[in-house]
C-alpha positions as a Python dict, from the first residue, in 0.01 Angstrom:
ca = {
    (1, 'M'): (0, 0, 0),
    (2, 'T'): (-407, 10, -12),
    (3, 'I'): (-624, -164, 225),
    (4, 'A'): (-944, -245, 162),
    (5, 'P'): (-1191, -226, 422),
    (6, 'D'): (-1358, -520, 619),
    (7, 'T'): (-1700, -555, 469),
    (8, 'S'): (-1759, -906, 639),
    (9, 'T'): (-2040, -764, 860),
    (10, 'A'): (-2183, -494, 624),
    (11, 'P'): (-2547, -612, 497),
    (12, 'R'): (-2577, -768, 156),
    (13, 'V'): (-2817, -769, -125),
    (14, 'G'): (-3131, -1064, -34),
    (15, 'Q'): (-2971, -1040, 341),
    (16, 'S'): (-3267, -974, 598),
    (17, 'V'): (-3138, -650, 768),
    (18, 'P'): (-3357, -493, 1140),
    (19, 'R'): (-3501, -152, 1064),
    (20, 'P'): (-3422, 85, 1297),
    (21, 'D'): (-3788, 246, 1321),
    (22, 'G'): (-3926, -86, 1341),
    (23, 'T'): (-3936, -126, 1709),
    (24, 'P'): (-4034, 175, 1849),
    (25, 'K'): (-4363, 153, 1597),
    (26, 'V'): (-4434, -135, 1752),
    (27, 'Q'): (-4409, -60, 2091),
    (28, 'G'): (-4613, 258, 2010),
    (29, 'V'): (-4348, 506, 2081),
    (30, 'F'): (-4215, 619, 1732),
    (31, 'E'): (-4289, 981, 1640),
    (32, 'F'): (-4477, 1073, 1335),
    (33, 'S'): (-4480, 1419, 1191),
    (34, 'S'): (-4871, 1479, 1379),
    (35, 'D'): (-4675, 1350, 1693),
    (36, 'L'): (-4382, 1641, 1705),
    (37, 'T'): (-4412, 1957, 1914),
    (38, 'A'): (-4229, 2295, 1971),
    (39, 'A'): (-4227, 2570, 2215),
    (40, 'G'): (-4457, 2822, 2125),
    (41, 'M'): (-4579, 2611, 1856),
    (42, 'L'): (-4936, 2711, 1653),
    (43, 'W'): (-5166, 2462, 1526),
    (44, 'G'): (-5345, 2478, 1202),
    (45, 'H'): (-5661, 2412, 1079),
    (46, 'T'): (-5824, 2409, 683),
    (47, 'L'): (-6173, 2493, 590),
    (48, 'R'): (-6246, 2326, 321),
    (49, 'A'): (-6539, 2362, 53),
    (50, 'P'): (-6847, 2135, 82),
    (51, 'M'): (-6976, 2156, -258),
    (52, 'S'): (-6823, 2009, -588),
    (53, 'R'): (-6790, 2334, -808),
    (54, 'A'): (-6885, 2703, -699),
    (55, 'A'): (-6741, 3096, -741),
    (56, 'I'): (-6613, 3276, -407),
    (57, 'R'): (-6804, 3584, -406),
    (58, 'S'): (-6637, 3677, -70),
    (59, 'I'): (-6517, 3566, 256),
    (60, 'D'): (-6552, 3714, 587),
    (61, 'T'): (-6266, 3625, 810),
    (62, 'S'): (-6340, 3916, 1051),
    (63, 'A'): (-6495, 3664, 1326),
    (64, 'A'): (-6231, 3427, 1305),
    (65, 'I'): (-5956, 3724, 1335),
    (66, 'A'): (-6132, 3853, 1618),
    (67, 'M'): (-6107, 3531, 1857),
    (68, 'V'): (-5899, 3505, 2151),
    (69, 'G'): (-5589, 3285, 2039),
    (70, 'V'): (-5578, 3323, 1683),
    (71, 'S'): (-5302, 3418, 1512),
    (72, 'A'): (-5359, 3416, 1143),
    (73, 'V'): (-5643, 3363, 899),
    (74, 'L'): (-5499, 3330, 545),
    (75, 'T'): (-5653, 3310, 192),
    (76, 'I'): (-5533, 3309, -135),
    (77, 'D'): (-5478, 3643, -110),
    (78, 'D'): (-5206, 3623, 141),
    (79, 'V'): (-5008, 3356, -41),
    (80, 'P'): (-4633, 3510, -164),
    (81, 'G'): (-4534, 3410, -477),
    (82, 'R'): (-4653, 3143, -657),
    (83, 'T'): (-5021, 3052, -552),
    (84, 'T'): (-5010, 2704, -717),
    (85, 'F'): (-4839, 2343, -636),
    (86, 'G'): (-4797, 2028, -800),
    (87, 'L'): (-4600, 1707, -832),
    (88, 'E'): (-4606, 1687, -1215),
    (89, 'F'): (-4796, 1993, -1313),
    (90, 'A'): (-4798, 2327, -1062),
    (91, 'D'): (-5147, 2394, -1133),
    (92, 'Q'): (-5342, 2322, -779),
    (93, 'P'): (-5369, 2629, -629),
    (94, 'V'): (-5264, 2653, -270),
    (95, 'L'): (-5561, 2812, -160),
    (96, 'A'): (-5910, 2846, -360),
    (97, 'D'): (-5835, 3107, -582),
    (98, 'G'): (-6149, 3244, -697),
    (99, 'E'): (-6379, 2910, -757),
    (100, 'V'): (-6366, 2554, -551),
    (101, 'R'): (-6338, 2292, -807),
    (102, 'Y'): (-6358, 1967, -573),
    (103, 'Q'): (-6571, 1928, -245),
    (104, 'G'): (-6305, 1974, -1),
    (105, 'E'): (-6075, 2186, -175),
    (106, 'A'): (-5914, 2386, 79),
    (107, 'V'): (-6078, 2799, 91),
    (108, 'A'): (-5868, 2930, 424),
    (109, 'I'): (-5648, 2836, 651),
    (110, 'V'): (-5625, 2926, 1045),
    (111, 'A'): (-5328, 2903, 1285),
    (112, 'A'): (-5380, 2937, 1654),
    (113, 'D'): (-5241, 2821, 2008),
    (114, 'H'): (-5485, 2526, 2050),
    (115, 'P'): (-5586, 2315, 1820),
    (116, 'D'): (-5967, 2321, 1895),
    (117, 'T'): (-5922, 2668, 1872),
    (118, 'A'): (-5831, 2672, 1520),
    (119, 'R'): (-6108, 2454, 1424),
    (120, 'R'): (-6346, 2701, 1577),
    (121, 'A'): (-6209, 2996, 1395),
    (122, 'A'): (-6231, 2810, 1093),
    (123, 'E'): (-6596, 2732, 1157),
    (124, 'A'): (-6627, 3092, 1215),
    (125, 'I'): (-6521, 3172, 832),
    (126, 'V'): (-6798, 3292, 615),
    (127, 'V'): (-6766, 3230, 303),
    (128, 'D'): (-7040, 3337, 4),
    (129, 'Y'): (-7085, 3077, -265),
    (130, 'D'): (-7258, 3106, -592),
    (131, 'L'): (-7294, 2724, -710),
    (132, 'L'): (-7180, 2626, -1044),
    (133, 'A'): (-7215, 2281, -1215),
    (134, 'P'): (-6939, 2049, -1153),
    (135, 'L'): (-6784, 1804, -1426),
    (136, 'T'): (-6869, 1449, -1314),
    (137, 'E'): (-6756, 1257, -1623),
    (138, 'P'): (-6393, 1209, -1802),
    (139, 'E'): (-6619, 1253, -2150),
    (140, 'Q'): (-6761, 1572, -2052),
    (141, 'A'): (-6460, 1734, -1984),
    (142, 'L'): (-6340, 1681, -2335),
    (143, 'T'): (-6656, 1923, -2503),
    (144, 'Q'): (-6769, 2108, -2200),
    (145, 'P'): (-6636, 2482, -2132),
    (146, 'P'): (-6277, 2462, -1943),
    (147, 'I'): (-6318, 2451, -1548),
    (148, 'H'): (-5932, 2545, -1530),
    (149, 'P'): (-5753, 2791, -1740),
    (150, 'D'): (-5555, 2605, -1898),
    (151, 'G'): (-5813, 2370, -2021),
    (152, 'N'): (-5975, 2054, -1851),
    (153, 'V'): (-5744, 1786, -2019),
    (154, 'V'): (-5366, 1806, -1815),
    (155, 'R'): (-5236, 1558, -2143),
    (156, 'H'): (-5362, 1378, -2458),
    (157, 'L'): (-5128, 1070, -2510),
    (158, 'V'): (-5168, 843, -2816),
    (159, 'I'): (-5062, 477, -2826),
    (160, 'R'): (-5010, 283, -3125),
    (161, 'H'): (-4871, -98, -3144),
    (162, 'G'): (-4952, -242, -3455),
    (163, 'D'): (-5221, -214, -3704),
    (164, 'P'): (-5577, -274, -3561),
    (165, 'E'): (-5737, -315, -3911),
    (166, 'T'): (-5508, -603, -4012),
    (167, 'N'): (-5383, -749, -3669),
    (168, 'V'): (-5710, -899, -3618),
    (169, 'D'): (-5616, -1280, -3623),
    (170, 'A'): (-5649, -1334, -3243),
    (171, 'L'): (-5928, -1584, -3122),
    (172, 'V'): (-6060, -1359, -2851),
    (173, 'S'): (-6084, -957, -2911),
    (174, 'V'): (-6228, -764, -2597),
    (175, 'E'): (-6327, -369, -2632),
    (176, 'G'): (-6519, -199, -2398),
    (177, 'T'): (-6518, 62, -2140),
    (178, 'Y'): (-6389, 0, -1794),
    (179, 'V'): (-6379, 166, -1441),
    (180, 'V'): (-6159, 99, -1160),
    (181, 'G'): (-6131, 205, -810),
    (182, 'M'): (-5891, 489, -716),
    (183, 'Q'): (-5577, 349, -559),
    (184, 'D'): (-5384, 553, -232),
    (185, 'Q'): (-5159, 406, 24),
    (186, 'A'): (-5275, 347, 352),
    (187, 'P'): (-4960, 503, 578),
    (188, 'L'): (-4937, 461, 939),
    (189, 'G'): (-4901, 796, 1010),
    (190, 'T'): (-5120, 1059, 885),
    (191, 'E'): (-5034, 1358, 641),
    (192, 'A'): (-4941, 1621, 859),
    (193, 'G'): (-4600, 1813, 915),
    (194, 'L'): (-4394, 2068, 1161),
    (195, 'A'): (-4248, 2404, 1046),
    (196, 'S'): (-3988, 2579, 1219),
    (197, 'P'): (-3776, 2904, 1148),
    (198, 'A'): (-3459, 2802, 1091),
    (199, 'V'): (-3137, 3007, 1161),
    (200, 'D'): (-3053, 3074, 824),
    (201, 'G'): (-3393, 3283, 762),
    (202, 'G'): (-3551, 3002, 593),
    (203, 'V'): (-3784, 2723, 739),
    (204, 'E'): (-3722, 2340, 853),
    (205, 'L'): (-4023, 2110, 771),
    (206, 'A'): (-4066, 1790, 938),
    (207, 'V'): (-4297, 1617, 713),
    (208, 'S'): (-4434, 1266, 643),
    (209, 'T'): (-4307, 1205, 273),
    (210, 'Q'): (-4145, 974, -13),
    (211, 'W'): (-4030, 1291, -160),
    (212, 'L'): (-3919, 1538, 14),
    (213, 'H'): (-3701, 1747, -234),
    (214, 'A'): (-4013, 1816, -389),
    (215, 'D'): (-4185, 1894, -62),
    (216, 'R'): (-3921, 2148, -43),
    (217, 'D'): (-3995, 2323, -411),
    (218, 'Q'): (-4332, 2303, -333),
}
């Protein structure tokens, strides 16, 4: 005889159930990824490009490395294995590789025993840039020399629905060019994470994410 489990108290579709993280978040005691700590933890800071596009002539990290409390200063030359990442297309350099293509692109990262030390070390890195003309309009990307190794167009997609030459019996026909603002989420926690060496030789990551498998793969 098979005895069915008691589901009388189980949540049902459409039923309002309490969120286990709701109360600690309202109380201000919930630990986001940027709140996590570990013994002997190092803090990271990223040096980012101040211009929209430039070639990198050289990066001098000697002053940053010499600072007390700094454990490492890394550039693209220090990245092992694959040097790019991305959700749909792995085409974004982990750190700028010979050229920066947007303002704010990561150029170097610092690990230090205190966040202020990491920030000061990043400011001590000297980068020699050769300014280049950026692409600022999508239409330019179709005709200008490519700024990416694989070209400027990520995907070309043609959508056809009906015949625009014969299906013109609509009362109103509207044609134009439209510009919309960028959309992004506004999470309670900042984009941050804690990486710890794992007993099996790997790395344990505690991150704020929607897709942890993609974070692992990247």
